[in-house]
Short mmCIF file of C-alpha atoms and ligand atoms in Angstrom, two decimals:
data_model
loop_
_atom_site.label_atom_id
_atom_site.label_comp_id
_atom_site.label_asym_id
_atom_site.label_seq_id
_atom_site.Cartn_x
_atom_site.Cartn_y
_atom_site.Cartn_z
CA UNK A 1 -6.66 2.06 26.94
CA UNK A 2 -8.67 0.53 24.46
CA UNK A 3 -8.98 -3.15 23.80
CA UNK A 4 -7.46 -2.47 19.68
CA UNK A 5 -4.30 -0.54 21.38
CA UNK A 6 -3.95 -3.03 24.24
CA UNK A 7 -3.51 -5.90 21.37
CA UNK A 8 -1.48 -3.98 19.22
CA UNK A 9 0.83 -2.95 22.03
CA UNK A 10 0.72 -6.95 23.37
CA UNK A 11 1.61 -7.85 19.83
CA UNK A 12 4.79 -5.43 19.93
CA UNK A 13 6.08 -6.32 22.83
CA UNK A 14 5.09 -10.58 21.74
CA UNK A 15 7.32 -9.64 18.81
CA UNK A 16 10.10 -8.03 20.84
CA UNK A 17 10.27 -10.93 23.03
CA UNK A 18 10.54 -13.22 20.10
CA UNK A 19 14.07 -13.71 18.06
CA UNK A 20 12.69 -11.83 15.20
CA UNK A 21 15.61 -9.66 13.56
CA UNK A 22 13.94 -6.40 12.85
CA UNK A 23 15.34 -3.65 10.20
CA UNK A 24 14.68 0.12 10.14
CA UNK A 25 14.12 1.15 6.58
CA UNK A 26 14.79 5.44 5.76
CA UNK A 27 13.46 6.11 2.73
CA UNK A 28 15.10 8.88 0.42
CA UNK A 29 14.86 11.70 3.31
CA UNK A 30 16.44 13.57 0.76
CA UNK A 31 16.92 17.62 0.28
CA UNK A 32 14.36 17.28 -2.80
CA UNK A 33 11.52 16.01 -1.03
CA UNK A 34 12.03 18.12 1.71
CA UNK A 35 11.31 21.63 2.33
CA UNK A 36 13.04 24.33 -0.34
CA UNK A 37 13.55 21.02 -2.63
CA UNK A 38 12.09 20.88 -6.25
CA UNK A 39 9.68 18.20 -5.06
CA UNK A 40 9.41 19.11 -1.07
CA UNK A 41 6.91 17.69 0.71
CA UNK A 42 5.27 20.22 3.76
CA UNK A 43 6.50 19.29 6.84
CA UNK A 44 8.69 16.35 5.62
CA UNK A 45 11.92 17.76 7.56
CA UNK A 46 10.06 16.72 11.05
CA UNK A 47 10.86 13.00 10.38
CA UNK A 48 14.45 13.73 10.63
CA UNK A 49 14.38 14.17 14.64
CA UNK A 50 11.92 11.30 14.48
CA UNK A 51 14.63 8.74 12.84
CA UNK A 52 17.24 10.06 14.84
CA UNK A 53 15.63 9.11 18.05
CA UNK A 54 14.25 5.67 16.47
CA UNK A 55 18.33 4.74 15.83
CA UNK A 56 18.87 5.51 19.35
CA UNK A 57 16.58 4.28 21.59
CA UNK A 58 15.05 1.02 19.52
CA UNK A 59 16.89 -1.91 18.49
CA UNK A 60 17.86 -2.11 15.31
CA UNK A 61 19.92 -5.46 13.51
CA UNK A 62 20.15 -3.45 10.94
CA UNK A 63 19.36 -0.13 9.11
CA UNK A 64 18.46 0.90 5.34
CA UNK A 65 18.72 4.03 3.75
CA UNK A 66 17.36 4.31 0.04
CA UNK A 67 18.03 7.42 -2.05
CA UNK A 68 15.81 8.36 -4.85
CA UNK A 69 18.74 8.74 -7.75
CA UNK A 70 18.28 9.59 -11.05
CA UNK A 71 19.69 11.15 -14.08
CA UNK A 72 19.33 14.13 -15.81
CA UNK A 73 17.19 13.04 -18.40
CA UNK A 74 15.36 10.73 -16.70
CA UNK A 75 11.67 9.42 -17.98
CA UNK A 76 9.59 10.98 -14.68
CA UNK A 77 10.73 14.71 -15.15
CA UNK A 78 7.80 16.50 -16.68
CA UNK A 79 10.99 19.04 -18.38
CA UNK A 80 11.87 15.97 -20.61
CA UNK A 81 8.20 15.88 -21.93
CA UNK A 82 7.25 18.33 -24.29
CA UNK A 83 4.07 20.14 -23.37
CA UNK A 84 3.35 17.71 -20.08
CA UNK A 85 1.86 18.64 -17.27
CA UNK A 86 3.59 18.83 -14.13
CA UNK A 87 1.51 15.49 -11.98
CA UNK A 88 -0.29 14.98 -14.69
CA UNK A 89 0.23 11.07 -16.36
CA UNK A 90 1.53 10.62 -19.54
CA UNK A 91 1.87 7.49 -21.88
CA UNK A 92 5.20 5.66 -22.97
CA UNK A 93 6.30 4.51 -26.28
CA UNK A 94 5.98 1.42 -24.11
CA UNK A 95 2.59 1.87 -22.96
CA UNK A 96 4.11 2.56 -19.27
CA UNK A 97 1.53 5.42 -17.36
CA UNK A 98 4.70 7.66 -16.26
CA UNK A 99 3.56 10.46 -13.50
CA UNK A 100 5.33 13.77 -14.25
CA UNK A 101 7.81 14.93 -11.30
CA UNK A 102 9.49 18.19 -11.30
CA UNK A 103 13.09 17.22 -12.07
CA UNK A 104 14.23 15.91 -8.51
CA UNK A 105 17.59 13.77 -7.17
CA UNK A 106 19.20 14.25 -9.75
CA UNK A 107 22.65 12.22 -9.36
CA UNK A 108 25.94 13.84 -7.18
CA UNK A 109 23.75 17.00 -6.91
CA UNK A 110 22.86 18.89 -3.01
CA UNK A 111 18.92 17.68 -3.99
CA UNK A 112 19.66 14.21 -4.26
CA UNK A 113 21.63 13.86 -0.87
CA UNK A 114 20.12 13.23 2.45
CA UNK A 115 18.98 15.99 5.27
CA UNK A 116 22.28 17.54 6.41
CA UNK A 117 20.59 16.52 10.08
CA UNK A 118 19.70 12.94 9.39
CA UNK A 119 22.09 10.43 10.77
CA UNK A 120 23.38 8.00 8.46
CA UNK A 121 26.22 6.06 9.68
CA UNK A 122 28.83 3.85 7.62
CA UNK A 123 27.04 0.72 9.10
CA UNK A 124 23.66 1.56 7.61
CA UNK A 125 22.91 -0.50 4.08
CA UNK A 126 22.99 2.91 1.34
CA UNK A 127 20.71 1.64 -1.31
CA UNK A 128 20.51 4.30 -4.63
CA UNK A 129 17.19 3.36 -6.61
CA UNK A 130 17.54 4.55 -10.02
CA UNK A 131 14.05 4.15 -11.22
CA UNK A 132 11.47 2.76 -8.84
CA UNK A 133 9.21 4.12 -5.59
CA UNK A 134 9.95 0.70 -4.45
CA UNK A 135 12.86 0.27 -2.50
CA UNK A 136 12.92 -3.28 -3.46
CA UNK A 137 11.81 -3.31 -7.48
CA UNK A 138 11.84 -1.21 -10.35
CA UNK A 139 8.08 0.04 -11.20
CA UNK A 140 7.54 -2.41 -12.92
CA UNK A 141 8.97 -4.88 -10.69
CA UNK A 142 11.20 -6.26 -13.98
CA UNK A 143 14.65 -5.55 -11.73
CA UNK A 144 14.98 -6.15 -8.14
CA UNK A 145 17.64 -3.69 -6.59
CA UNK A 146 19.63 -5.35 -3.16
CA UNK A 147 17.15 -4.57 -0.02
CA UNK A 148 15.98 -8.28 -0.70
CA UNK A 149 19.22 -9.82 -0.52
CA UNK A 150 20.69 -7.72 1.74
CA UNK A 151 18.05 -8.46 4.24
CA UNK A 152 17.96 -11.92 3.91
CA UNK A 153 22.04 -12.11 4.41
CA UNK A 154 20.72 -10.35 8.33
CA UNK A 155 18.08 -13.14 8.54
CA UNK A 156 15.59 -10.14 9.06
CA UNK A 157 12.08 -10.61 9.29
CA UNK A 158 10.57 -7.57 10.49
CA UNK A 159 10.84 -4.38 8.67
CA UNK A 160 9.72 -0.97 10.31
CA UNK A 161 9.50 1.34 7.57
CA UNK A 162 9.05 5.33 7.38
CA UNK A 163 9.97 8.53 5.15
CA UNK A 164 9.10 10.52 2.12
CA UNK A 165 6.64 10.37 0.51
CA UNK A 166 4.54 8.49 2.58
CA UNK A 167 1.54 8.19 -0.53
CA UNK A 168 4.20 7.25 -2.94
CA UNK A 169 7.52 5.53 -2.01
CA UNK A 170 7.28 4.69 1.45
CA UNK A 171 4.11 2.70 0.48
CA UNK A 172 5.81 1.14 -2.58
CA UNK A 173 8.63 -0.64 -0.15
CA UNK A 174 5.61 -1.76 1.99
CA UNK A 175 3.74 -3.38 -0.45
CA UNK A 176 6.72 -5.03 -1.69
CA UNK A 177 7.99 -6.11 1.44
CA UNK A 178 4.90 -7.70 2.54
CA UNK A 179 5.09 -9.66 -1.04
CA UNK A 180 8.46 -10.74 -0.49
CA UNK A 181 6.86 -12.21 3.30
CA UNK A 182 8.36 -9.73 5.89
CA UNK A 183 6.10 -8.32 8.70
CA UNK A 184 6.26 -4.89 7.71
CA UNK A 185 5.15 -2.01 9.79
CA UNK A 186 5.00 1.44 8.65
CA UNK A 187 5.97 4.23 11.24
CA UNK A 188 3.23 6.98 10.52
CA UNK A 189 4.95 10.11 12.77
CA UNK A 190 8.06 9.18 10.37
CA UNK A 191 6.71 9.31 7.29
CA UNK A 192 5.22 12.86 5.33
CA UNK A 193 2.80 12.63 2.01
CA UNK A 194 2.12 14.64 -0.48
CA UNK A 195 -1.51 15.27 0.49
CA UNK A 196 -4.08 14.29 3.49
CA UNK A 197 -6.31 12.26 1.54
CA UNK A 198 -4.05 10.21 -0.07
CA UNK A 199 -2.02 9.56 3.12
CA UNK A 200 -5.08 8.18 4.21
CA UNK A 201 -5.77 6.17 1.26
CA UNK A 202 -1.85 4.85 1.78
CA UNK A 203 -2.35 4.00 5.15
CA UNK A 204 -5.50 2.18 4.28
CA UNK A 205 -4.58 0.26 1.73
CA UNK A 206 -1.60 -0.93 3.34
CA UNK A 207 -3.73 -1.98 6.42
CA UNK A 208 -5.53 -4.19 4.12
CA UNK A 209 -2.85 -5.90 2.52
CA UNK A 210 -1.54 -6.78 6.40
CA UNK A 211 1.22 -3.73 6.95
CA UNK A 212 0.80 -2.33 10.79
CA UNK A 213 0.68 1.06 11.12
CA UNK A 214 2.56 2.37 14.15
CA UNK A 215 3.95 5.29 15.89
CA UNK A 216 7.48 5.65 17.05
CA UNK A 217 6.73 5.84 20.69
CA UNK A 218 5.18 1.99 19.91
CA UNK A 219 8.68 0.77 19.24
CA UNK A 220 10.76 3.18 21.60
CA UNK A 221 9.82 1.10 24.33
CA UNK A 222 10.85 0.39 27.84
CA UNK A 223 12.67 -2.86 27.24
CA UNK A 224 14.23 -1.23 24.14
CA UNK A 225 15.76 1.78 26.32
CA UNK A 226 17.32 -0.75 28.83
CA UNK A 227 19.27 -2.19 26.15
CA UNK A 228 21.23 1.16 25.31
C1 NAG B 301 23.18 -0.50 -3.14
O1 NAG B 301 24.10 0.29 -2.44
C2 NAG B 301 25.43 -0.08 -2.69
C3 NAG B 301 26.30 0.77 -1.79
O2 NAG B 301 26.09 2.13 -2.00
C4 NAG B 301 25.75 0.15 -4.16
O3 NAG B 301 27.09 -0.28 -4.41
C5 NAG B 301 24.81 -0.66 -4.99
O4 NAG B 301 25.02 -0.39 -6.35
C6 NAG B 301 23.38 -0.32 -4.62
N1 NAG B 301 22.51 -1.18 -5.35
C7 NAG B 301 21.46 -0.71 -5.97
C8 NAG B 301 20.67 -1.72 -6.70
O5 NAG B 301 21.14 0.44 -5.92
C1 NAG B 302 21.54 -16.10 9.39
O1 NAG B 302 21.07 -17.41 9.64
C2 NAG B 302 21.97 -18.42 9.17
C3 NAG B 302 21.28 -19.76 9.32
O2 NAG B 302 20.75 -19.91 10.61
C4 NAG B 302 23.27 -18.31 9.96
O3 NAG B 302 24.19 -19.27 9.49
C5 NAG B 302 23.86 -16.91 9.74
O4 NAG B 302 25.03 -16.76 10.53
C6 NAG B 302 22.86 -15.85 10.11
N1 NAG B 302 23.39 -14.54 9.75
C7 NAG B 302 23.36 -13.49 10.56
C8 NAG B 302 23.96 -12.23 10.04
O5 NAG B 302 22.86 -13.54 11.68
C1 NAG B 303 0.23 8.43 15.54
O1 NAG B 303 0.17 9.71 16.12
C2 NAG B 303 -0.71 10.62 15.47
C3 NAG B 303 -0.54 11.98 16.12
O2 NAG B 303 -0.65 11.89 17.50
C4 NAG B 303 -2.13 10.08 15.56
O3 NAG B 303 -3.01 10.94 14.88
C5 NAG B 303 -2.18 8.72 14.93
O4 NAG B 303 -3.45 8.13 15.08
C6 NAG B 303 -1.13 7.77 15.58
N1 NAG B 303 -1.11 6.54 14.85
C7 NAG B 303 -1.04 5.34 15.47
C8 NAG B 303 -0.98 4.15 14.59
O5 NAG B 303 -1.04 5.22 16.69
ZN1 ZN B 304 12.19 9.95 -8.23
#
C-alpha cells in the first residue's frame, strides 16, 4: 500500500470515527441518461448495483435523490432552437451560454423517472431540479432549490456524492457543496460521464477545489458492515 492510499484510507476511517453526519447524494440516475434514453450515457446503468450496495452496507444519516425535471419546452433542448446544433452552445436573449441537450426528463414521462432497479425508498430526500446541473442552485446560482436546507435540518457535514453525468451534474453538486462548506467526496465507480477526457478534467478540477475522490469499497468498510 502506498503512503497516498494509506492517508486517504486513515483519513476515512478518522472521519468515521468522528460524529460527522454523512449524506449519500444520487444524482438523476434517471432512464434518460441511461442506456436507450434520449441523452444515455455508455455504461451509466452500472452505478445502479453500485448505489444499491452503498445504501446497504455504509452508513448513511441520510440519503438524496435529485431528478433532472423539466418541461417540454424547456431552454436546453436543442428542438426548441431553430437550426441549433445538438451540444453545440448557443446565446440567450439574456446573454446566458445555453448547451443544447436532446430533449431529456421531460416531466411525468418513463425518461424522467429513475432506473426501474435503483432503490429509492420513502425515507430518501426526492429533490426535482427544474433548471440547474447543480443539485443545490439554478445555473446561475440566482435560486437555491432545498438540498441546502434540507441538509442542514440533519446537521450533515459530509456529503458522498455519485451519478450521471459525472462531467456535468454530479460535478455541479460538488462544486456547490464544497462552497456551501461540506466535505464533499465524489464516489468515482458511481458516477458515468459523457466522455473520458472530460471525466478526467471533472475529477481534476474537483480535486483542486478540495472534493476527495473515492471508490465505494473506501466507504463500504469493515466498521460500516458491523453496524448492519
Ligand atoms: C424537493 O422535493 C420535494 C419532495 O418531492 C418537493 O416537494 C419540492 O418541491 C422539491 N424542491 C425543489 C426545489 O425541487
Ligand atoms: C441538529 O443539531 C441541533 C443542535 O445541536 C439539534 O438540536 C438537532 O436535534 C439536530 N438535528 C438532528 C436531526 O440531528
Ligand atoms: C476507483 O476504481 C477504478 C477502477 O478500479 C480505478 O481506476 C480508480 O483509480 C479508483 N479510484 C480511486 C479514487 O481509488
Ligand atoms: Zn437537464
Amino acid at each position: 500500500m502506498n503512503l497516498v492510499v494509506l492517508l486517504g484510507v486513515t483519513l476515512l476511517l478518522l472521519a468515521h470515527l468522528s460524529s460527522a453526519k454523512r449524506a449519500l447524494i444520487i444524482v438523476d440516475v434517471q432512464n434518460d441518461f441511461l442506456p436507450g434514453g434520449s441523452l444515455a450515457v455508455s455504461e451509466a446503468d452500472k452505478v445502479v448495483p453500485v448505489f444499491n450496495k452503498l445504501r446497504k452496507e455504509a452508513h448513511w444519516d441520510k440519503i438524496f435523490q435529485t431528478q433532472d425535471w423539466h418541461v417540454e419546452k424547456h431552454v436546453s433542448f436543442v428542438n426548441n432552437h431553430e437550426g441549433a446544433e445538438v451540444f453545440s452552445t448557443v446565446k440567450l436573449e439574456d446573454g446566458t451560454e445555453q448547451r443544447m441537450w436532446p430533449a431529456h426528463c421531460v416531466q411525468n414521462t418513463k425518461g424522467a423517472e429513475f432506473h426501474p432497479d435503483l432503490i429509492v425508498e420513502e425515507t430518501d430526500e426526492k429533490n426535482q431540479t427544474v433548471d440547474s446541473y447543480s443539485g443545490f442552485f439554478d445555473n446561475n446560482k440566482a435560486s437555491q432549490t432545498e438540498l441546502h436546507e434540507k441538509l442542514q435540518e440533519e446537521n450533515i457535514t459530509e456529503v458522498y456524492i455519485g451519478g450521471v453525468a459525472l462531467d456535468v451534474c454530479v460535478m455541479s453538486t460538488c462544486v456547490h457543496a464544497v462552497e456551501l462548506g461540506y466535505k464533499t467526496y465524489v464516489i468515482e465507480d458511481a458516477s458515468k460521464g459523457l466522455s473520458k477526457e472530460s471525466v478526467d478534467a471533472a475529477l481534476a478540477k474537483l480535486v483542486s477545489l478540495g472534493v476527495t475522490v473515492v471508490n465505494s469499497s473506501d466507504i463500504i468498510m469493515p466498521s460500516n458492515k458491523d453496524e448492519l
